[in-house]
Amino acid sequence: MHLALKQAMLAQSKKEVPVGCVIVKDNQLVSSGFNSPISSNDASAHAEINAIRSAGKKIKNYRLNDMDIYVTLQPCPMCISTIINARISKIFFGAYEKKNLSFDFMQSRISKNSPVMIGGILEKECASILSDFFKNKR
């Protein structure tokens, strides 16, 4: 999660909402990503999507079997769908998104490919970077 936080700081330095993500396999970094919808003019350029795209290119496969994803904020429904379709095994996230229905959404899409979701990892640190960003925006 510390590496995902570094990615969130990169997003923040580019005036993007500070969310970062890494994908690992067997404790080895496969890819990383951070939010970039503003700079890329792409509503789908969330940290998770960017990391998944990078991992797929790296391994030359859209299926990221036996990989885990670490993200600083609970994934949204779009990202959950992509994570499921990529066959990622586990989702570890930091801050909870109170308005986010991703957990309920994932539960409604349960299949043999649904990942395990574990939240609250470095929750204070992950939530702090987001709350500080939005305080400074206002």
Short mmCIF file of N, CA and C in Angstrom, two decimals:
data_model
loop_
_atom_site.label_atom_id
_atom_site.label_comp_id
_atom_site.label_asym_id
_atom_site.label_seq_id
_atom_site.Cartn_x
_atom_site.Cartn_y
_atom_site.Cartn_z
N MET A 1 0.83 -1.20 0.00
CA MET A 1 0.00 0.00 0.00
C MET A 1 0.87 1.26 0.00
N HIS A 2 2.07 1.13 0.53
CA HIS A 2 2.97 2.28 0.53
C HIS A 2 3.31 2.70 -0.91
N LEU A 3 3.47 1.73 -1.79
CA LEU A 3 3.74 2.05 -3.20
C LEU A 3 2.53 2.72 -3.85
N ALA A 4 1.34 2.27 -3.49
CA ALA A 4 0.11 2.89 -4.01
C ALA A 4 0.01 4.33 -3.52
N LEU A 5 0.39 4.58 -2.28
CA LEU A 5 0.39 5.95 -1.75
C LEU A 5 1.36 6.84 -2.52
N LYS A 6 2.50 6.30 -2.92
CA LYS A 6 3.44 7.08 -3.73
C LYS A 6 2.81 7.45 -5.07
N GLN A 7 2.04 6.53 -5.64
CA GLN A 7 1.34 6.81 -6.88
C GLN A 7 0.28 7.90 -6.67
N ALA A 8 -0.39 7.86 -5.53
CA ALA A 8 -1.39 8.89 -5.20
C ALA A 8 -0.72 10.26 -5.12
N MET A 9 0.48 10.30 -4.56
CA MET A 9 1.21 11.57 -4.47
C MET A 9 1.60 12.08 -5.86
N LEU A 10 1.90 11.16 -6.77
CA LEU A 10 2.17 11.57 -8.16
C LEU A 10 0.93 12.21 -8.78
N ALA A 11 -0.22 11.59 -8.54
CA ALA A 11 -1.48 12.15 -9.06
C ALA A 11 -1.69 13.54 -8.49
N GLN A 12 -1.48 13.68 -7.20
CA GLN A 12 -1.67 14.98 -6.55
C GLN A 12 -0.73 16.04 -7.13
N SER A 13 0.49 15.65 -7.42
CA SER A 13 1.46 16.61 -7.99
C SER A 13 1.03 17.08 -9.38
N LYS A 14 0.16 16.32 -10.02
CA LYS A 14 -0.35 16.68 -11.35
C LYS A 14 -1.75 17.27 -11.26
N LYS A 15 -2.15 17.64 -10.03
CA LYS A 15 -3.46 18.24 -9.76
C LYS A 15 -4.63 17.32 -10.10
N GLU A 16 -4.38 16.02 -9.99
CA GLU A 16 -5.42 15.01 -10.15
C GLU A 16 -5.87 14.57 -8.75
N VAL A 17 -7.07 14.01 -8.65
CA VAL A 17 -7.52 13.46 -7.37
C VAL A 17 -6.50 12.39 -6.98
N PRO A 18 -5.92 12.49 -5.78
CA PRO A 18 -4.81 11.61 -5.40
C PRO A 18 -5.21 10.19 -5.04
N VAL A 19 -5.35 9.38 -6.06
CA VAL A 19 -5.60 7.96 -5.88
C VAL A 19 -4.50 7.23 -6.63
N GLY A 20 -3.91 6.25 -5.94
CA GLY A 20 -2.83 5.47 -6.54
C GLY A 20 -3.11 3.99 -6.44
N CYS A 21 -2.44 3.23 -7.29
CA CYS A 21 -2.71 1.80 -7.38
C CYS A 21 -1.46 1.06 -7.82
N VAL A 22 -1.30 -0.15 -7.32
CA VAL A 22 -0.26 -1.06 -7.81
C VAL A 22 -0.86 -2.45 -7.96
N ILE A 23 -0.28 -3.20 -8.89
CA ILE A 23 -0.67 -4.60 -9.10
C ILE A 23 0.57 -5.44 -8.84
N VAL A 24 0.39 -6.49 -8.05
CA VAL A 24 1.51 -7.36 -7.70
C VAL A 24 1.17 -8.82 -7.96
N LYS A 25 2.21 -9.57 -8.21
CA LYS A 25 2.08 -11.02 -8.32
C LYS A 25 3.26 -11.63 -7.58
N ASP A 26 2.96 -12.54 -6.66
CA ASP A 26 4.01 -13.17 -5.85
C ASP A 26 4.91 -12.14 -5.19
N ASN A 27 4.31 -11.10 -4.64
CA ASN A 27 5.01 -10.00 -3.94
C ASN A 27 5.96 -9.22 -4.84
N GLN A 28 5.79 -9.31 -6.15
CA GLN A 28 6.60 -8.56 -7.11
C GLN A 28 5.71 -7.54 -7.82
N LEU A 29 6.19 -6.32 -7.92
CA LEU A 29 5.44 -5.28 -8.60
C LEU A 29 5.32 -5.61 -10.09
N VAL A 30 4.09 -5.59 -10.59
CA VAL A 30 3.83 -5.82 -12.00
C VAL A 30 3.60 -4.49 -12.70
N SER A 31 2.77 -3.63 -12.09
CA SER A 31 2.48 -2.32 -12.69
C SER A 31 1.98 -1.36 -11.62
N SER A 32 1.89 -0.11 -12.00
CA SER A 32 1.36 0.91 -11.12
C SER A 32 0.58 1.91 -11.94
N GLY A 33 -0.23 2.70 -11.26
CA GLY A 33 -1.00 3.72 -11.94
C GLY A 33 -1.55 4.72 -10.96
N PHE A 34 -1.92 5.87 -11.48
CA PHE A 34 -2.55 6.89 -10.64
C PHE A 34 -3.66 7.54 -11.46
N ASN A 35 -4.53 8.24 -10.76
CA ASN A 35 -5.64 8.92 -11.43
C ASN A 35 -5.11 9.92 -12.45
N SER A 36 -5.73 9.92 -13.63
CA SER A 36 -5.33 10.91 -14.64
C SER A 36 -6.47 11.31 -15.57
N PRO A 37 -7.73 11.31 -15.11
CA PRO A 37 -8.81 11.69 -16.02
C PRO A 37 -8.75 13.14 -16.49
N ILE A 38 -8.25 14.04 -15.64
CA ILE A 38 -8.20 15.46 -16.01
C ILE A 38 -7.15 15.68 -17.10
N SER A 39 -5.96 15.22 -16.86
CA SER A 39 -4.87 15.46 -17.81
C SER A 39 -5.02 14.66 -19.10
N SER A 40 -5.68 13.51 -19.04
CA SER A 40 -5.85 12.68 -20.24
C SER A 40 -7.18 12.91 -20.95
N ASN A 41 -8.04 13.74 -20.33
CA ASN A 41 -9.39 13.95 -20.87
C ASN A 41 -10.10 12.62 -21.11
N ASP A 42 -9.99 11.75 -20.11
CA ASP A 42 -10.52 10.39 -20.21
C ASP A 42 -11.18 10.02 -18.88
N ALA A 43 -12.49 9.98 -18.87
CA ALA A 43 -13.22 9.69 -17.63
C ALA A 43 -12.89 8.32 -17.06
N SER A 44 -12.38 7.42 -17.88
CA SER A 44 -12.05 6.08 -17.39
C SER A 44 -10.62 5.96 -16.87
N ALA A 45 -9.87 7.03 -16.87
CA ALA A 45 -8.45 6.97 -16.48
C ALA A 45 -8.26 6.99 -14.96
N HIS A 46 -8.96 6.09 -14.29
CA HIS A 46 -8.78 5.93 -12.85
C HIS A 46 -7.48 5.17 -12.60
N ALA A 47 -6.97 5.27 -11.39
CA ALA A 47 -5.71 4.61 -11.03
C ALA A 47 -5.74 3.12 -11.34
N GLU A 48 -6.84 2.46 -10.99
CA GLU A 48 -6.95 1.02 -11.20
C GLU A 48 -6.92 0.67 -12.69
N ILE A 49 -7.66 1.43 -13.48
CA ILE A 49 -7.73 1.18 -14.92
C ILE A 49 -6.35 1.38 -15.55
N ASN A 50 -5.67 2.45 -15.16
CA ASN A 50 -4.33 2.71 -15.69
C ASN A 50 -3.36 1.59 -15.32
N ALA A 51 -3.43 1.11 -14.09
CA ALA A 51 -2.55 0.01 -13.66
C ALA A 51 -2.88 -1.28 -14.38
N ILE A 52 -4.17 -1.56 -14.58
CA ILE A 52 -4.59 -2.77 -15.28
C ILE A 52 -4.14 -2.72 -16.74
N ARG A 53 -4.30 -1.57 -17.38
CA ARG A 53 -3.85 -1.43 -18.77
C ARG A 53 -2.34 -1.67 -18.88
N SER A 54 -1.61 -1.10 -17.95
CA SER A 54 -0.15 -1.26 -17.96
C SER A 54 0.25 -2.72 -17.74
N ALA A 55 -0.40 -3.38 -16.80
CA ALA A 55 -0.09 -4.79 -16.52
C ALA A 55 -0.39 -5.67 -17.73
N GLY A 56 -1.53 -5.43 -18.37
CA GLY A 56 -1.90 -6.22 -19.54
C GLY A 56 -0.89 -6.08 -20.66
N LYS A 57 -0.43 -4.85 -20.88
CA LYS A 57 0.58 -4.62 -21.92
C LYS A 57 1.89 -5.32 -21.56
N LYS A 58 2.23 -5.25 -20.27
CA LYS A 58 3.49 -5.84 -19.82
C LYS A 58 3.50 -7.35 -20.00
N ILE A 59 2.40 -8.01 -19.61
CA ILE A 59 2.38 -9.48 -19.70
C ILE A 59 1.76 -9.98 -21.00
N LYS A 60 1.29 -9.04 -21.82
CA LYS A 60 0.67 -9.36 -23.11
C LYS A 60 -0.54 -10.29 -22.96
N ASN A 61 -1.38 -9.92 -21.98
CA ASN A 61 -2.59 -10.69 -21.72
C ASN A 61 -3.54 -9.80 -20.93
N TYR A 62 -4.83 -9.83 -21.26
CA TYR A 62 -5.79 -9.04 -20.50
C TYR A 62 -6.19 -9.72 -19.19
N ARG A 63 -5.88 -11.00 -19.06
CA ARG A 63 -6.18 -11.71 -17.83
C ARG A 63 -4.98 -11.63 -16.89
N LEU A 64 -5.24 -11.07 -15.74
CA LEU A 64 -4.20 -10.88 -14.74
C LEU A 64 -4.37 -11.91 -13.62
N ASN A 65 -4.40 -13.17 -14.03
CA ASN A 65 -4.62 -14.27 -13.09
C ASN A 65 -3.57 -14.27 -11.98
N ASP A 66 -4.02 -14.60 -10.77
CA ASP A 66 -3.17 -14.73 -9.60
C ASP A 66 -2.46 -13.43 -9.22
N MET A 67 -3.02 -12.29 -9.63
CA MET A 67 -2.46 -11.00 -9.25
C MET A 67 -3.38 -10.33 -8.25
N ASP A 68 -2.80 -9.47 -7.45
CA ASP A 68 -3.54 -8.69 -6.46
C ASP A 68 -3.40 -7.21 -6.79
N ILE A 69 -4.42 -6.44 -6.42
CA ILE A 69 -4.40 -5.01 -6.68
C ILE A 69 -4.50 -4.27 -5.35
N TYR A 70 -3.68 -3.25 -5.18
CA TYR A 70 -3.69 -2.40 -4.00
C TYR A 70 -4.03 -0.99 -4.47
N VAL A 71 -5.06 -0.41 -3.88
CA VAL A 71 -5.49 0.93 -4.28
C VAL A 71 -5.81 1.74 -3.04
N THR A 72 -5.51 3.02 -3.09
CA THR A 72 -5.63 3.86 -1.90
C THR A 72 -7.08 4.21 -1.55
N LEU A 73 -7.99 4.04 -2.49
CA LEU A 73 -9.41 4.34 -2.26
C LEU A 73 -10.25 3.17 -2.77
N GLN A 74 -11.30 2.87 -2.05
CA GLN A 74 -12.22 1.80 -2.44
C GLN A 74 -12.63 1.98 -3.90
N PRO A 75 -12.47 0.97 -4.72
CA PRO A 75 -12.77 1.10 -6.15
C PRO A 75 -14.25 1.36 -6.43
N CYS A 76 -14.46 2.14 -7.49
CA CYS A 76 -15.83 2.45 -7.94
C CYS A 76 -16.37 1.26 -8.74
N PRO A 77 -17.66 1.27 -9.06
CA PRO A 77 -18.23 0.17 -9.85
C PRO A 77 -17.54 -0.07 -11.20
N MET A 78 -17.13 1.00 -11.89
CA MET A 78 -16.43 0.81 -13.17
C MET A 78 -15.13 0.02 -12.95
N CYS A 79 -14.39 0.41 -11.93
CA CYS A 79 -13.12 -0.25 -11.66
C CYS A 79 -13.34 -1.68 -11.16
N ILE A 80 -14.35 -1.89 -10.35
CA ILE A 80 -14.67 -3.25 -9.89
C ILE A 80 -14.96 -4.15 -11.08
N SER A 81 -15.76 -3.66 -12.02
CA SER A 81 -16.07 -4.47 -13.22
C SER A 81 -14.80 -4.83 -13.97
N THR A 82 -13.91 -3.86 -14.13
CA THR A 82 -12.66 -4.11 -14.85
C THR A 82 -11.78 -5.08 -14.09
N ILE A 83 -11.73 -4.94 -12.78
CA ILE A 83 -10.94 -5.86 -11.94
C ILE A 83 -11.47 -7.28 -12.08
N ILE A 84 -12.78 -7.43 -12.06
CA ILE A 84 -13.38 -8.76 -12.22
C ILE A 84 -13.05 -9.33 -13.60
N ASN A 85 -13.22 -8.50 -14.63
CA ASN A 85 -12.94 -8.97 -16.00
C ASN A 85 -11.47 -9.30 -16.21
N ALA A 86 -10.59 -8.65 -15.48
CA ALA A 86 -9.15 -8.92 -15.58
C ALA A 86 -8.76 -10.17 -14.78
N ARG A 87 -9.68 -10.70 -14.01
CA ARG A 87 -9.45 -11.91 -13.22
C ARG A 87 -8.45 -11.70 -12.07
N ILE A 88 -8.40 -10.48 -11.57
CA ILE A 88 -7.53 -10.20 -10.43
C ILE A 88 -8.08 -10.93 -9.21
N SER A 89 -7.19 -11.51 -8.41
CA SER A 89 -7.59 -12.38 -7.30
C SER A 89 -8.09 -11.63 -6.06
N LYS A 90 -7.36 -10.58 -5.67
CA LYS A 90 -7.70 -9.87 -4.43
C LYS A 90 -7.58 -8.37 -4.63
N ILE A 91 -8.48 -7.66 -3.96
CA ILE A 91 -8.46 -6.20 -3.93
C ILE A 91 -8.15 -5.78 -2.50
N PHE A 92 -7.09 -5.03 -2.33
CA PHE A 92 -6.76 -4.43 -1.04
C PHE A 92 -6.90 -2.92 -1.22
N PHE A 93 -7.69 -2.29 -0.37
CA PHE A 93 -7.81 -0.83 -0.50
C PHE A 93 -7.66 -0.16 0.85
N GLY A 94 -7.34 1.13 0.79
CA GLY A 94 -7.09 1.92 1.99
C GLY A 94 -8.35 2.58 2.51
N ALA A 95 -8.66 3.75 1.97
CA ALA A 95 -9.79 4.55 2.45
C ALA A 95 -11.11 4.01 1.90
N TYR A 96 -12.11 4.10 2.74
CA TYR A 96 -13.47 3.73 2.32
C TYR A 96 -14.12 4.94 1.67
N GLU A 97 -14.86 4.70 0.63
CA GLU A 97 -15.65 5.74 -0.03
C GLU A 97 -17.08 5.57 0.45
N LYS A 98 -17.50 6.48 1.31
CA LYS A 98 -18.83 6.35 1.95
C LYS A 98 -19.97 6.32 0.94
N LYS A 99 -19.83 7.05 -0.16
CA LYS A 99 -20.90 7.13 -1.15
C LYS A 99 -20.76 6.06 -2.23
N ASN A 100 -19.78 5.22 -2.09
CA ASN A 100 -19.47 4.24 -3.12
C ASN A 100 -20.24 2.94 -2.87
N LEU A 101 -20.88 2.46 -3.89
CA LEU A 101 -21.64 1.22 -3.78
C LEU A 101 -20.89 0.04 -4.38
N SER A 102 -19.56 0.16 -4.49
CA SER A 102 -18.80 -0.88 -5.19
C SER A 102 -18.89 -2.24 -4.52
N PHE A 103 -18.93 -2.26 -3.18
CA PHE A 103 -19.01 -3.56 -2.51
C PHE A 103 -20.35 -4.23 -2.84
N ASP A 104 -21.43 -3.45 -2.74
CA ASP A 104 -22.75 -3.99 -3.09
C ASP A 104 -22.79 -4.40 -4.56
N PHE A 105 -22.17 -3.58 -5.41
CA PHE A 105 -22.12 -3.89 -6.84
C PHE A 105 -21.37 -5.19 -7.06
N MET A 106 -20.24 -5.36 -6.39
CA MET A 106 -19.47 -6.58 -6.57
C MET A 106 -20.26 -7.79 -6.10
N GLN A 107 -20.94 -7.64 -4.97
CA GLN A 107 -21.73 -8.75 -4.45
C GLN A 107 -22.80 -9.16 -5.46
N SER A 108 -23.35 -8.19 -6.19
CA SER A 108 -24.38 -8.52 -7.18
C SER A 108 -23.79 -9.20 -8.42
N ARG A 109 -22.47 -9.10 -8.59
CA ARG A 109 -21.81 -9.69 -9.76
C ARG A 109 -21.01 -10.92 -9.39
N ILE A 110 -21.30 -11.50 -8.24
CA ILE A 110 -20.50 -12.63 -7.78
C ILE A 110 -20.46 -13.71 -8.84
N SER A 111 -19.26 -14.12 -9.12
CA SER A 111 -19.02 -15.21 -10.05
C SER A 111 -17.77 -15.92 -9.58
N LYS A 112 -17.40 -16.93 -10.32
CA LYS A 112 -16.18 -17.64 -9.93
C LYS A 112 -14.96 -16.75 -10.08
N ASN A 113 -15.10 -15.64 -10.79
CA ASN A 113 -13.98 -14.73 -11.00
C ASN A 113 -13.95 -13.56 -10.02
N SER A 114 -14.91 -13.47 -9.12
CA SER A 114 -14.96 -12.33 -8.21
C SER A 114 -13.80 -12.36 -7.23
N PRO A 115 -13.12 -11.22 -7.09
CA PRO A 115 -11.99 -11.17 -6.17
C PRO A 115 -12.44 -10.99 -4.72
N VAL A 116 -11.55 -11.35 -3.82
CA VAL A 116 -11.73 -11.06 -2.40
C VAL A 116 -11.45 -9.57 -2.23
N MET A 117 -12.24 -8.87 -1.41
CA MET A 117 -12.03 -7.44 -1.19
C MET A 117 -11.74 -7.19 0.29
N ILE A 118 -10.61 -6.55 0.56
CA ILE A 118 -10.20 -6.26 1.93
C ILE A 118 -9.88 -4.77 2.03
N GLY A 119 -10.59 -4.08 2.91
CA GLY A 119 -10.42 -2.63 3.03
C GLY A 119 -9.82 -2.20 4.34
N GLY A 120 -9.46 -0.93 4.40
CA GLY A 120 -8.95 -0.32 5.62
C GLY A 120 -7.46 -0.45 5.82
N ILE A 121 -6.72 -0.80 4.77
CA ILE A 121 -5.27 -0.95 4.90
C ILE A 121 -4.63 0.44 4.79
N LEU A 122 -3.89 0.82 5.82
CA LEU A 122 -3.33 2.18 5.93
C LEU A 122 -4.43 3.22 5.70
N GLU A 123 -5.58 2.94 6.26
CA GLU A 123 -6.77 3.76 6.02
C GLU A 123 -6.56 5.23 6.35
N LYS A 124 -5.94 5.53 7.49
CA LYS A 124 -5.74 6.93 7.88
C LYS A 124 -4.86 7.67 6.88
N GLU A 125 -3.78 7.05 6.45
CA GLU A 125 -2.87 7.68 5.50
C GLU A 125 -3.55 7.90 4.16
N CYS A 126 -4.29 6.89 3.72
CA CYS A 126 -4.99 6.98 2.43
C CYS A 126 -6.10 8.02 2.46
N ALA A 127 -6.83 8.07 3.55
CA ALA A 127 -7.91 9.05 3.68
C ALA A 127 -7.36 10.46 3.83
N SER A 128 -6.24 10.60 4.51
CA SER A 128 -5.65 11.90 4.76
C SER A 128 -5.22 12.61 3.48
N ILE A 129 -4.58 11.88 2.59
CA ILE A 129 -4.13 12.52 1.34
C ILE A 129 -5.32 13.03 0.53
N LEU A 130 -6.43 12.29 0.57
CA LEU A 130 -7.63 12.72 -0.13
C LEU A 130 -8.29 13.92 0.54
N SER A 131 -8.45 13.85 1.86
CA SER A 131 -9.12 14.97 2.56
C SER A 131 -8.29 16.24 2.47
N ASP A 132 -6.97 16.13 2.56
CA ASP A 132 -6.10 17.32 2.42
C ASP A 132 -6.22 17.92 1.02
N PHE A 133 -6.28 17.07 0.01
CA PHE A 133 -6.42 17.53 -1.37
C PHE A 133 -7.70 18.34 -1.54
N PHE A 134 -8.82 17.81 -1.03
CA PHE A 134 -10.09 18.50 -1.21
C PHE A 134 -10.21 19.74 -0.34
N LYS A 135 -9.57 19.75 0.83
CA LYS A 135 -9.54 20.96 1.66
C LYS A 135 -8.84 22.09 0.90
N ASN A 136 -7.74 21.75 0.27
CA ASN A 136 -6.97 22.75 -0.47
C ASN A 136 -7.68 23.21 -1.73
N LYS A 137 -8.56 22.38 -2.28
CA LYS A 137 -9.32 22.74 -3.47
C LYS A 137 -10.42 23.77 -3.17
N ARG A 138 -10.93 23.72 -1.95
CA ARG A 138 -12.09 24.56 -1.59
C ARG A 138 -11.66 25.92 -1.15
#
